[in-house]
Amino acid sequence: MTTIPVQYYLVVAAALFCIGLAISITKRHFIGMLLGIELMLNAVNINLVAFGRHDPERLSGQLFALFVIVVAAAEVTVALAIILRVYGRFKTVDPDKVNELKQ
Amino acid sequence: MEAIIFYVFSALTLAAGLFILFSRNLIYGAFALFVAFLGVAALYVLAGADFLAVSQIMIYVGGILVLLIFGIMLTQKKEKSDDSTRHNRVEVAITRKIWGFVAGAGLFGLLVKVILSSDFRMAGEEMSTKSTIKTIGVELMTSHLLPFEIAAILLLVALIGAAYLALNRNPTA
């Protein structure tokens, strides 16, 4: 069984991370920014899994990736609740237009 | 054979990411994110993380993506209105795109340079083909018990906090 070198995974994860970064900078929508953040978290998970491949006894990398997934789920729920509140108050989802704490 | 599958799924994931970056409609972006998550799950399988791939599909595709699509649809609004007294909106905010591409491409160049110049010496031996579920379960219940419990409390707090935040406090409005 031929195995893929760890550098290949790292390059793919780096590309995915940078795409996520560009998405979260360029999108003019709160949920678009969230999509970018999710892609970045996934890219980090690929790195952790790729290195965790060489630790078959303890699997620290995969466990860390599992906790990252859990934290991402918690983050998305709270972020969506905040976005819905902001939308209800400001009637917009453009981050440039939401610049006041109290309207 | 494995290399070909790796390339195919990597290309699929990156193409889905680029589609999100260039698509103007966020709903299409969310469906492209679905493809990207499935591609990442396939990369997990190729790296020997079978349990993590299944969790990825269940949590991300089944949970987070559905939440995101709900959020997009609940905050969708019409761009055009018939109100003729409304100010015309001229889109000149091109600097944000330029900065996004500069940051993304610059960071990618830097990361690739670092990765290609690094020389990793792996201490442990390569993973065998056995399933990882038993190891993950034992590790979660022994040496990673405290983070496990903290993650449980975090999820509970996030659940209650999200429900409280999204509560409609003013039903007449």
CSV table of C-alpha atoms in Angstrom, one decimal:
chain,number,residue,atom,x,y,z
A,1,MET,CA,0.0,0.0,0.0
A,2,THR,CA,1.6,3.2,-1.1
A,3,THR,CA,1.1,6.1,1.3
A,4,ILE,CA,0.9,9.7,0.4
A,5,PRO,CA,3.6,11.9,1.9
A,6,VAL,CA,2.5,14.3,4.6
A,7,GLN,CA,3.6,17.3,2.6
A,8,TYR,CA,0.8,16.7,0.1
A,9,TYR,CA,-1.8,16.9,2.8
A,10,LEU,CA,-0.2,20.0,4.2
A,11,VAL,CA,-0.2,21.8,0.8
A,12,VAL,CA,-3.9,20.9,0.2
A,13,ALA,CA,-4.7,22.1,3.7
A,14,ALA,CA,-2.8,25.4,3.2
A,15,ALA,CA,-4.6,26.0,0.0
A,16,LEU,CA,-8.0,25.4,1.7
A,17,PHE,CA,-7.0,27.6,4.6
A,18,CYS,CA,-6.1,30.5,2.3
A,19,ILE,CA,-9.3,30.1,0.3
A,20,GLY,CA,-11.2,30.2,3.5
A,21,LEU,CA,-9.3,33.3,4.6
A,22,ALA,CA,-10.0,35.0,1.2
A,23,ILE,CA,-13.7,34.1,1.5
A,24,SER,CA,-14.1,35.5,5.0
A,25,ILE,CA,-12.4,38.7,3.9
A,26,THR,CA,-14.2,39.3,0.6
A,27,LYS,CA,-17.8,38.2,1.5
A,28,ARG,CA,-20.1,41.1,2.4
A,29,HIS,CA,-22.4,38.9,4.4
A,30,PHE,CA,-22.1,37.5,7.9
A,31,ILE,CA,-22.9,34.0,6.9
A,32,GLY,CA,-20.4,34.2,4.0
A,33,MET,CA,-17.8,35.0,6.6
A,34,LEU,CA,-18.9,32.0,8.6
A,35,LEU,CA,-18.5,29.7,5.5
A,36,GLY,CA,-14.9,30.9,5.2
A,37,ILE,CA,-14.3,30.2,8.9
A,38,GLU,CA,-15.7,26.7,8.6
A,39,LEU,CA,-13.4,26.0,5.6
A,40,MET,CA,-10.4,27.3,7.7
A,41,LEU,CA,-11.3,25.0,10.6
A,42,ASN,CA,-11.5,22.1,8.1
A,43,ALA,CA,-8.1,22.8,6.7
A,44,VAL,CA,-6.6,22.8,10.2
A,45,ASN,CA,-8.3,19.5,10.8
A,46,ILE,CA,-6.7,18.0,7.7
A,47,ASN,CA,-3.3,19.0,9.1
A,48,LEU,CA,-4.0,17.4,12.4
A,49,VAL,CA,-5.2,14.2,10.8
A,50,ALA,CA,-2.3,14.0,8.5
A,51,PHE,CA,0.2,14.2,11.3
A,52,GLY,CA,-1.9,12.0,13.6
A,53,ARG,CA,-1.4,9.2,11.0
A,54,HIS,CA,2.0,8.6,12.4
A,55,ASP,CA,0.7,8.2,16.0
A,56,PRO,CA,-1.4,5.0,15.7
A,57,GLU,CA,-1.1,4.1,19.4
A,58,ARG,CA,-2.5,7.3,20.9
A,59,LEU,CA,-4.1,9.1,18.0
A,60,SER,CA,-3.6,12.6,19.5
A,61,GLY,CA,-4.1,14.4,16.2
A,62,GLN,CA,-7.5,12.8,15.5
A,63,LEU,CA,-8.7,13.5,19.1
A,64,PHE,CA,-7.7,17.1,18.7
A,65,ALA,CA,-9.6,17.3,15.4
A,66,LEU,CA,-12.6,15.8,17.1
A,67,PHE,CA,-12.6,18.5,19.7
A,68,VAL,CA,-12.1,21.1,16.9
A,69,ILE,CA,-15.3,19.8,15.3
A,70,VAL,CA,-17.2,20.1,18.6
A,71,VAL,CA,-16.0,23.7,19.2
A,72,ALA,CA,-16.9,24.6,15.6
A,73,ALA,CA,-20.5,23.3,16.1
A,74,ALA,CA,-20.9,25.3,19.3
A,75,GLU,CA,-19.4,28.4,17.5
A,76,VAL,CA,-21.8,28.1,14.6
A,77,THR,CA,-24.9,27.9,16.7
A,78,VAL,CA,-24.0,30.9,18.8
A,79,ALA,CA,-22.9,32.9,15.7
A,80,LEU,CA,-26.2,32.2,13.9
A,81,ALA,CA,-28.2,33.3,16.9
A,82,ILE,CA,-26.2,36.5,17.1
A,83,ILE,CA,-26.6,37.0,13.3
A,84,LEU,CA,-30.4,36.5,13.5
A,85,ARG,CA,-30.6,39.1,16.4
A,86,VAL,CA,-28.5,41.6,14.4
A,87,TYR,CA,-30.6,41.0,11.4
A,88,GLY,CA,-33.8,41.6,13.4
A,89,ARG,CA,-32.5,44.9,14.7
A,90,PHE,CA,-30.5,46.4,11.8
A,91,LYS,CA,-32.3,44.7,8.9
A,92,THR,CA,-29.0,44.1,7.2
A,93,VAL,CA,-26.4,41.4,7.1
A,94,ASP,CA,-23.6,43.6,5.7
A,95,PRO,CA,-20.8,43.9,8.3
A,96,ASP,CA,-19.9,47.3,7.0
A,97,LYS,CA,-23.3,48.7,7.9
A,98,VAL,CA,-23.5,47.3,11.4
A,99,ASN,CA,-21.3,49.8,13.2
A,100,GLU,CA,-23.3,50.8,16.2
A,101,LEU,CA,-23.9,49.0,19.4
A,102,LYS,CA,-27.3,50.6,19.9
A,103,GLN,CA,-29.5,52.0,17.2
B,1,MET,CA,-4.3,4.2,-7.2
B,2,GLU,CA,-4.4,5.9,-3.8
B,3,ALA,CA,-2.5,8.8,-5.2
B,4,ILE,CA,-5.1,9.3,-8.0
B,5,ILE,CA,-8.0,9.2,-5.5
B,6,PHE,CA,-6.1,11.7,-3.3
B,7,TYR,CA,-5.6,14.1,-6.2
B,8,VAL,CA,-9.3,13.8,-7.3
B,9,PHE,CA,-10.7,14.5,-3.9
B,10,SER,CA,-8.2,17.4,-3.3
B,11,ALA,CA,-9.1,18.9,-6.6
B,12,LEU,CA,-12.8,18.5,-5.7
B,13,THR,CA,-12.4,20.2,-2.3
B,14,LEU,CA,-10.3,23.1,-3.7
B,15,ALA,CA,-12.7,23.6,-6.6
B,16,ALA,CA,-15.6,23.8,-4.2
B,17,GLY,CA,-13.7,26.3,-2.1
B,18,LEU,CA,-12.9,28.4,-5.1
B,19,PHE,CA,-16.6,28.2,-6.2
B,20,ILE,CA,-17.6,29.6,-2.8
B,21,LEU,CA,-15.1,32.4,-3.2
B,22,PHE,CA,-16.3,33.5,-6.7
B,23,SER,CA,-20.1,32.8,-6.5
B,24,ARG,CA,-22.3,35.7,-5.7
B,25,ASN,CA,-25.3,33.7,-4.5
B,26,LEU,CA,-24.7,32.4,-1.0
B,27,ILE,CA,-27.1,29.5,-1.4
B,28,TYR,CA,-24.9,28.1,-4.1
B,29,GLY,CA,-21.9,28.8,-1.9
B,30,ALA,CA,-23.5,26.7,0.9
B,31,PHE,CA,-24.1,23.8,-1.5
B,32,ALA,CA,-20.5,24.1,-2.7
B,33,LEU,CA,-19.5,23.9,1.0
B,34,PHE,CA,-21.4,20.6,1.1
B,35,VAL,CA,-19.1,19.3,-1.6
B,36,ALA,CA,-16.0,20.7,0.2
B,37,PHE,CA,-17.0,18.9,3.4
B,38,LEU,CA,-17.5,15.6,1.6
B,39,GLY,CA,-14.1,16.0,0.0
B,40,VAL,CA,-12.5,16.7,3.3
B,41,ALA,CA,-14.2,13.6,4.7
B,42,ALA,CA,-12.7,11.6,1.9
B,43,LEU,CA,-9.2,13.0,2.7
B,44,TYR,CA,-9.7,11.9,6.3
B,45,VAL,CA,-10.5,8.4,5.1
B,46,LEU,CA,-7.3,8.4,3.0
B,47,ALA,CA,-5.3,9.5,6.0
B,48,GLY,CA,-6.7,6.6,8.0
B,49,ALA,CA,-9.2,8.5,10.1
B,50,ASP,CA,-12.4,6.6,9.5
B,51,PHE,CA,-14.3,7.6,12.6
B,52,LEU,CA,-13.5,11.2,12.1
B,53,ALA,CA,-14.7,11.0,8.5
B,54,VAL,CA,-18.1,9.7,9.6
B,55,SER,CA,-18.3,12.4,12.4
B,56,GLN,CA,-17.4,15.0,9.8
B,57,ILE,CA,-20.3,13.9,7.6
B,58,MET,CA,-22.7,13.7,10.5
B,59,ILE,CA,-21.8,16.9,12.2
B,60,TYR,CA,-20.8,19.2,9.4
B,61,VAL,CA,-23.0,18.1,6.6
B,62,GLY,CA,-25.9,17.0,8.8
B,63,GLY,CA,-25.8,19.8,11.4
B,64,ILE,CA,-23.7,22.8,10.7
B,65,LEU,CA,-24.5,23.1,7.0
B,66,VAL,CA,-28.3,22.8,7.6
B,67,LEU,CA,-28.0,25.6,10.2
B,68,LEU,CA,-26.0,27.8,7.8
B,69,ILE,CA,-28.6,27.3,5.0
B,70,PHE,CA,-31.4,28.1,7.5
B,71,GLY,CA,-29.5,31.3,8.4
B,72,ILE,CA,-29.0,32.3,4.8
B,73,MET,CA,-32.6,31.8,4.0
B,74,LEU,CA,-33.8,33.7,7.1
B,75,THR,CA,-31.7,36.7,6.4
B,76,GLN,CA,-32.3,36.8,2.6
B,77,LYS,CA,-33.8,40.0,1.4
B,78,LYS,CA,-34.6,41.5,-1.9
B,79,GLU,CA,-31.9,43.7,-3.4
B,80,LYS,CA,-34.2,45.7,-5.6
B,81,SER,CA,-37.1,47.7,-4.3
B,82,ASP,CA,-39.8,49.7,-6.1
B,83,ASP,CA,-39.3,52.7,-3.9
B,84,SER,CA,-38.2,55.4,-6.3
B,85,THR,CA,-37.1,57.8,-3.5
B,86,ARG,CA,-34.5,55.3,-2.4
B,87,HIS,CA,-30.9,56.2,-2.9
B,88,ASN,CA,-29.1,54.4,-5.6
B,89,ARG,CA,-26.3,52.3,-4.3
B,90,VAL,CA,-23.1,52.3,-6.2
B,91,GLU,CA,-20.8,49.5,-5.5
B,92,VAL,CA,-17.2,50.7,-5.4
B,93,ALA,CA,-16.0,48.5,-2.6
B,94,ILE,CA,-13.4,46.7,-4.7
B,95,THR,CA,-10.6,47.2,-2.2
B,96,ARG,CA,-12.0,44.4,0.0
B,97,LYS,CA,-11.6,41.9,-2.8
B,98,ILE,CA,-8.1,43.1,-3.6
B,99,TRP,CA,-7.1,42.7,0.1
B,100,GLY,CA,-8.8,39.4,0.3
B,101,PHE,CA,-6.8,38.0,-2.7
B,102,VAL,CA,-3.6,39.6,-1.5
B,103,ALA,CA,-4.0,38.1,2.0
B,104,GLY,CA,-5.0,34.7,0.7
B,105,ALA,CA,-2.3,34.4,-2.0
B,106,GLY,CA,0.4,35.8,0.2
B,107,LEU,CA,-0.3,33.5,3.0
B,108,PHE,CA,-0.5,30.6,0.6
B,109,GLY,CA,2.9,31.4,-0.9
B,110,LEU,CA,4.4,31.7,2.6
B,111,LEU,CA,2.9,28.4,3.8
B,112,VAL,CA,3.9,26.5,0.7
B,113,LYS,CA,7.4,27.8,1.0
B,114,VAL,CA,7.6,26.7,4.6
B,115,ILE,CA,6.1,23.3,3.9
B,116,LEU,CA,8.4,22.5,1.0
B,117,SER,CA,11.5,23.6,2.8
B,118,SER,CA,10.7,21.6,5.9
B,119,ASP,CA,12.0,18.2,6.6
B,120,PHE,CA,9.7,16.2,8.8
B,121,ARG,CA,11.1,13.2,10.6
B,122,MET,CA,8.3,11.1,11.7
B,123,ALA,CA,9.0,9.2,15.0
B,124,GLY,CA,6.2,6.8,15.0
B,125,GLU,CA,5.5,4.2,12.4
B,126,GLU,CA,2.8,4.5,9.8
B,127,MET,CA,-0.7,3.7,10.8
B,128,SER,CA,-1.9,0.2,10.0
B,129,THR,CA,-5.2,-0.4,8.3
B,130,LYS,CA,-7.1,-1.3,11.5
B,131,SER,CA,-10.0,0.8,12.6
B,132,THR,CA,-9.4,3.7,14.9
B,133,ILE,CA,-12.7,3.6,16.8
B,134,LYS,CA,-11.5,1.5,19.7
B,135,THR,CA,-8.4,3.6,20.2
B,136,ILE,CA,-10.4,6.9,20.1
B,137,GLY,CA,-12.9,5.5,22.6
B,138,VAL,CA,-10.3,4.3,25.0
B,139,GLU,CA,-8.3,7.5,24.8
B,140,LEU,CA,-11.4,9.7,25.2
B,141,MET,CA,-12.4,7.8,28.4
B,142,THR,CA,-8.9,7.7,29.9
B,143,SER,CA,-6.3,10.4,29.1
B,144,HIS,CA,-8.6,12.9,27.4
B,145,LEU,CA,-11.5,12.6,29.9
B,146,LEU,CA,-11.2,16.2,31.1
B,147,PRO,CA,-11.4,17.8,27.6
B,148,PHE,CA,-14.3,15.5,26.9
B,149,GLU,CA,-16.3,16.7,29.9
B,150,ILE,CA,-15.4,20.3,29.1
B,151,ALA,CA,-16.6,19.8,25.5
B,152,ALA,CA,-19.9,18.5,26.9
B,153,ILE,CA,-20.3,21.5,29.1
B,154,LEU,CA,-19.4,23.8,26.2
B,155,LEU,CA,-22.0,22.3,24.0
B,156,LEU,CA,-24.6,22.6,26.8
B,157,VAL,CA,-23.7,26.3,27.3
B,158,ALA,CA,-23.8,27.0,23.6
B,159,LEU,CA,-27.2,25.3,23.3
B,160,ILE,CA,-28.7,27.4,26.1
B,161,GLY,CA,-27.0,30.5,25.0
B,162,ALA,CA,-28.1,30.2,21.4
B,163,ALA,CA,-31.7,29.5,22.4
B,164,TYR,CA,-31.7,32.5,24.8
B,165,LEU,CA,-30.1,34.8,22.2
B,166,ALA,CA,-32.5,33.8,19.4
B,167,LEU,CA,-35.5,34.1,21.6
B,168,ASN,CA,-38.0,36.7,20.4
B,169,ARG,CA,-38.2,39.1,23.3
B,170,ASN,CA,-40.7,41.4,21.7
B,171,PRO,CA,-43.5,39.4,20.0
B,172,THR,CA,-45.4,42.4,18.8
B,173,ALA,CA,-42.5,43.7,16.7
